[in-house]
XYZ file of C-alpha atoms in Angstrom:
359
model
C 0.000 0.000 0.000
C 1.131 3.530 -0.792
C 1.174 5.630 2.373
C -0.540 8.917 1.509
C -0.952 12.176 3.413
C -3.748 14.664 2.779
C -2.561 18.187 3.608
C -5.565 20.489 4.069
C -9.236 19.671 4.643
C -11.145 22.488 2.928
C -13.261 22.056 -0.193
C -10.486 20.169 -1.968
C -9.100 18.347 1.064
C -12.453 16.860 2.065
C -12.722 15.274 -1.369
C -9.101 14.142 -1.170
C -9.703 12.235 2.076
C -12.578 10.385 0.423
C -10.581 9.706 -2.754
C -7.552 8.343 -0.910
C -9.737 6.140 1.293
C -11.498 4.705 -1.770
C -8.340 4.040 -3.808
C -7.354 0.345 -3.583
C -3.605 1.059 -3.809
C -3.472 3.886 -1.264
C -3.501 4.005 2.535
C -4.373 7.220 4.357
C -1.389 7.741 6.645
C -2.069 11.221 8.029
C -4.157 14.350 7.643
C -2.530 17.742 8.154
C -4.681 20.714 9.188
C -4.049 24.381 9.949
C -7.156 25.174 11.991
C -6.528 24.260 15.656
C -10.205 23.325 16.016
C -9.630 20.429 13.598
C -6.609 18.968 15.398
C -7.461 15.557 16.827
C -10.639 15.080 14.774
C -10.954 11.848 12.834
C -10.224 12.027 9.104
C -13.510 10.337 8.302
C -15.356 13.135 10.078
C -13.355 15.850 8.311
C -13.872 14.137 4.965
C -17.615 13.801 5.411
C -17.539 10.014 5.179
C -19.915 9.400 8.054
C -17.556 6.836 9.583
C -14.263 6.897 11.437
C -11.004 6.084 9.662
C -8.840 5.913 12.771
C -6.575 8.740 11.567
C -6.520 11.825 13.799
C -5.766 15.171 12.159
C -2.545 16.903 13.200
C -0.868 20.264 12.669
C 2.642 18.836 13.187
C 3.871 18.908 9.602
C 7.477 18.052 10.442
C 6.440 14.945 12.362
C 4.262 13.752 9.478
C 6.989 14.265 6.860
C 9.568 12.625 9.145
C 7.678 9.351 8.629
C 8.665 9.555 4.928
C 5.220 9.069 3.374
C 5.116 7.807 -0.209
C 2.717 10.531 -1.365
C 1.180 13.846 -0.343
C -2.033 15.351 -1.670
C -1.384 19.049 -1.096
C -4.933 20.422 -0.826
C -4.175 23.744 0.884
C -4.941 26.832 -1.175
C -2.208 28.640 -3.052
C -4.302 31.517 -4.424
C -3.419 34.072 -1.754
C -0.244 32.392 -0.444
C 1.720 31.141 -3.477
C 5.138 31.473 -1.847
C 4.057 29.548 1.240
C 2.368 26.877 -0.891
C 5.511 26.405 -2.986
C 7.628 26.136 0.178
C 5.255 23.499 1.588
C 5.313 21.495 -1.637
C 9.096 21.633 -1.928
C 9.375 20.531 1.703
C 7.190 17.494 0.987
C 9.245 16.603 -2.102
C 12.438 16.907 -0.033
C 10.894 14.262 2.244
C 10.880 11.931 -0.770
C 7.150 12.108 -1.466
C 5.244 12.126 -4.706
C 3.170 15.323 -4.430
C -0.043 16.025 -6.339
C -1.762 19.390 -6.037
C -4.023 21.955 -7.723
C -2.413 24.795 -5.771
C 0.339 25.965 -8.160
C -1.366 27.001 -11.406
C 1.914 28.405 -12.768
C 3.095 24.780 -13.010
C 0.139 23.507 -15.086
C 2.468 23.683 -18.073
C 5.655 23.019 -16.199
C 7.950 23.459 -19.214
C 7.062 27.164 -19.464
C 6.825 27.836 -15.719
C 8.892 30.720 -14.303
C 12.390 29.600 -13.240
C 11.821 30.842 -9.683
C 9.049 28.230 -9.356
C 10.464 25.439 -11.463
C 14.030 25.387 -10.202
C 13.298 24.803 -6.470
C 11.040 21.895 -7.429
C 13.630 20.341 -9.730
C 16.308 20.771 -7.062
C 14.109 19.003 -4.502
C 13.406 16.193 -6.977
C 17.112 15.733 -7.661
C 17.902 15.806 -3.944
C 15.262 13.377 -2.723
C 13.732 11.357 -5.540
C 10.237 12.788 -5.074
C 7.921 14.036 -7.827
C 5.296 16.702 -8.492
C 2.165 16.704 -10.643
C -0.030 19.826 -10.782
C -3.532 19.837 -12.272
C -6.233 22.457 -11.885
C -9.223 22.402 -9.573
C -11.449 24.167 -12.076
C -11.140 21.156 -13.023
C -7.834 20.626 -14.813
C -8.952 17.684 -16.913
C -11.621 19.955 -18.458
C -8.918 22.269 -19.791
C -6.346 19.742 -20.944
C -6.860 15.998 -21.409
C -10.608 16.078 -22.184
C -10.498 18.718 -24.958
C -7.387 17.135 -26.439
C -9.033 13.706 -26.432
C -12.220 14.984 -28.051
C -10.312 16.992 -30.659
C -9.033 13.689 -32.019
C -12.601 12.722 -32.968
C -12.960 15.667 -35.358
C -12.092 15.749 -39.055
C -11.218 19.447 -38.873
C -10.846 21.733 -35.835
C -11.401 25.487 -35.983
C -11.717 26.369 -32.285
C -11.438 24.474 -29.001
C -13.519 26.119 -26.284
C -13.504 24.988 -22.637
C -16.301 26.492 -20.544
C -17.051 26.619 -16.839
C -20.585 27.918 -16.226
C -21.538 28.189 -12.557
C -23.839 29.691 -9.986
C -21.369 30.812 -7.322
C -24.039 30.969 -4.630
C -23.343 27.238 -4.133
C -19.603 27.785 -3.689
C -18.730 27.815 0.002
C -15.692 30.105 -0.169
C -16.873 33.645 0.705
C -13.409 35.233 0.569
C -12.739 33.918 -2.915
C -16.211 34.737 -4.227
C -16.397 38.258 -2.782
C -12.776 39.404 -2.775
C -10.978 37.464 -5.515
C -13.874 37.355 -8.008
C -15.700 40.489 -6.797
C -19.250 39.211 -6.385
C -21.228 41.677 -4.263
C -18.561 44.352 -4.592
C -19.188 47.775 -6.213
C -18.737 47.824 -9.965
C -15.737 50.139 -9.623
C -13.962 47.545 -7.440
C -11.253 45.690 -9.388
C -11.238 42.032 -8.319
C -7.772 40.499 -8.218
C -8.859 37.532 -10.327
C -10.025 39.851 -13.118
C -7.124 42.321 -13.076
C -5.171 42.558 -16.351
C -2.772 39.609 -16.823
C -4.137 37.644 -13.853
C -6.472 35.363 -15.882
C -3.509 34.554 -18.124
C -1.341 33.923 -15.079
C -3.916 31.413 -13.791
C -5.138 29.749 -17.005
C -2.407 30.587 -19.509
C -0.502 27.428 -18.609
C -3.455 25.322 -19.679
C -3.689 27.230 -22.975
C 0.017 26.593 -23.590
C -0.367 22.951 -22.571
C -3.183 22.406 -25.079
C -1.211 24.185 -27.798
C 1.730 21.884 -27.107
C -0.542 18.842 -27.239
C -1.995 20.025 -30.562
C 1.410 20.812 -32.016
C 0.630 24.473 -32.792
C 2.491 27.702 -32.124
C 0.801 30.465 -30.150
C 1.132 34.035 -31.380
C 0.072 35.335 -27.973
C -2.504 34.922 -25.205
C -5.285 37.517 -24.912
C -7.947 38.216 -22.287
C -11.487 39.530 -22.450
C -13.543 40.426 -19.360
C -17.199 41.481 -18.956
C -19.073 42.208 -15.711
C -22.759 42.770 -14.930
C -24.474 44.266 -11.846
C -27.374 42.730 -9.984
C -30.744 44.317 -10.802
C -32.160 43.407 -7.386
C -30.767 42.420 -3.989
C -30.500 38.653 -3.587
C -29.893 36.404 -0.590
C -27.884 33.187 -0.888
C -27.984 30.162 1.359
C -24.240 29.990 2.058
C -22.963 33.571 1.768
C -25.790 35.879 2.757
C -26.928 39.022 0.946
C -25.656 40.565 -2.283
C -26.975 44.069 -2.930
C -28.549 45.445 -6.090
C -26.066 47.379 -8.203
C -23.067 45.321 -7.070
C -21.335 42.798 -9.281
C -23.557 39.811 -9.912
C -22.009 38.092 -12.931
C -18.623 37.783 -14.645
C -17.651 36.446 -18.038
C -14.055 36.214 -19.159
C -12.005 34.429 -21.774
C -8.352 33.468 -21.946
C -7.642 33.089 -25.649
C -4.764 31.297 -27.317
C -4.155 33.131 -30.602
C -3.027 30.952 -33.521
C -2.398 32.562 -36.919
C -4.092 35.736 -35.711
C -7.315 34.093 -34.487
C -8.518 32.858 -31.057
C -8.333 29.089 -31.543
C -7.888 27.725 -28.005
C -10.227 29.391 -25.490
C -10.899 28.896 -21.786
C -14.102 30.716 -20.822
C -15.703 31.211 -17.411
C -19.281 32.417 -16.917
C -20.133 32.814 -13.247
C -23.107 34.324 -11.455
C -24.181 34.864 -7.879
C -27.821 34.517 -8.973
C -29.406 33.127 -12.175
C -31.333 36.378 -12.761
C -28.106 38.234 -13.583
C -26.909 38.328 -17.225
C -29.661 36.002 -18.497
C -28.396 36.432 -22.074
C -25.062 34.787 -21.223
C -24.655 30.973 -21.420
C -26.467 29.180 -18.601
C -26.453 25.575 -17.416
C -29.750 23.750 -18.078
C -30.576 23.383 -14.368
C -29.085 26.715 -13.261
C -26.464 25.129 -10.998
C -23.340 24.510 -13.018
C -21.501 22.461 -15.592
C -18.340 22.168 -17.624
C -18.435 22.082 -21.410
C -15.919 21.348 -24.115
C -16.902 22.548 -27.576
C -14.986 21.631 -30.712
C -15.961 24.027 -33.464
C -15.145 22.246 -36.700
C -16.432 19.338 -38.703
C -18.239 17.705 -37.107
C -19.102 20.169 -34.340
C -18.709 18.340 -31.021
C -20.038 19.450 -27.655
C -19.517 17.524 -24.431
C -21.150 18.603 -21.167
C -20.022 17.261 -17.790
C -22.240 17.650 -14.731
C -20.806 16.331 -11.473
C -22.369 16.503 -8.017
C -20.999 15.622 -4.602
C -21.836 16.346 -0.971
C -25.524 16.172 -1.776
C -26.351 17.880 -5.056
C -23.530 20.414 -4.904
C -22.058 21.064 -8.366
C -19.048 23.027 -7.129
C -18.213 20.132 -4.789
C -18.633 17.775 -7.740
C -16.116 19.767 -9.761
C -13.669 19.707 -6.860
C -14.149 15.966 -6.450
C -13.420 15.187 -10.113
C -10.334 17.413 -10.031
C -9.163 15.553 -6.930
C -9.987 12.236 -8.577
C -7.616 13.075 -11.421
C -4.814 13.889 -8.968
C -5.295 11.001 -6.552
C -5.677 8.473 -9.375
C -2.260 9.544 -10.650
C -0.418 8.724 -7.425
C 0.322 5.040 -8.017
C 1.453 5.826 -11.602
C 3.779 8.544 -10.289
C 5.184 6.253 -7.595
C 6.155 3.748 -10.307
C 7.536 6.434 -12.650
C 10.977 7.987 -12.349
C 11.274 11.074 -10.122
C 10.382 14.291 -11.920
C 8.173 17.302 -12.531
C 5.110 16.184 -14.496
C 2.177 17.785 -16.296
C -1.121 16.584 -17.756
C 0.462 15.526 -21.059
C 2.794 13.189 -19.157
C 0.336 11.588 -16.737
C -2.291 9.347 -18.353
C -5.970 9.595 -17.482
C -6.674 6.116 -16.219
C -9.756 3.930 -15.653
C -11.083 3.320 -12.147
C -9.393 -0.063 -11.768
C -10.344 -1.679 -8.466
C -12.796 1.081 -7.484
C -16.066 -0.301 -8.867
C -18.527 -0.854 -6.013
C -15.964 0.207 -3.419
C -18.252 2.809 -1.832
C -20.601 0.037 -0.634
C -18.091 -1.648 1.644
């Protein structure tokens, strides 16, 4: 069994605990938490499994890494603490672990990552024999392996478009929704996530990764951003009130330009209430979905709807992103030490998992 640590128990970490527990080749060795109120709680409780796993959460990172675990699922956020997240990840690699994480979006396409991020990871790999695989939580497979796979079904391809269309009122991360994305903020407030160059910083790696997979050269990467205010005040179940006149919907694109035209596009359409921007693309049930559209001959459209933790679509997206990462661990353990991306790590069937949730 591959001893595996889950580091962080937020939206991503909860799903990671469940995924590690369900994987037939993995053994949950430890759960690392930051919140002192979670220290000592059973991993099954923190993961929402409804049963105990006999693993008590700890905040003693050094003690956990001193046991030399085979793998670490780094589920702590890196959005507002990228330097700290990189230091944590490098520390885990130095302990000899295979690390999988969605936290470092600059490493989605690791070959074009900034040297100040790439070099510490490569040094840790060379020093210890660990590995790193980064894939997005938005989810990564929807912006790399899935569109590339589907593109191979087409006779001709004009545009590849990856869409995330979501009602953010179901997303239980108030700081991210209000501060990073700007929902409920005045229209003259500039959200960090929408500031010039930031969308490219976050999703540009996936554009470059798809271009590399398709064998095309990018002229450049462009951004478009549109915002809409709420017409009326709305109240959400998880995040309270959002006032009329404040930002209620966002639509942006990160465009890979090939031969002067946007050919590889990652688009996000997010709302805090379905009444805002009704003319923009909407999911059929109003909750959320991911789409991949191949404009060409034939035109191909694939929609993925995932739910978890009840009927929560945002939790479903997190869970599938985590599934991609956790399912890669045993492959990475058998592979040579290195820094990997989505073109290196195969998307694999659920061998040994069928019916496992009924045990």
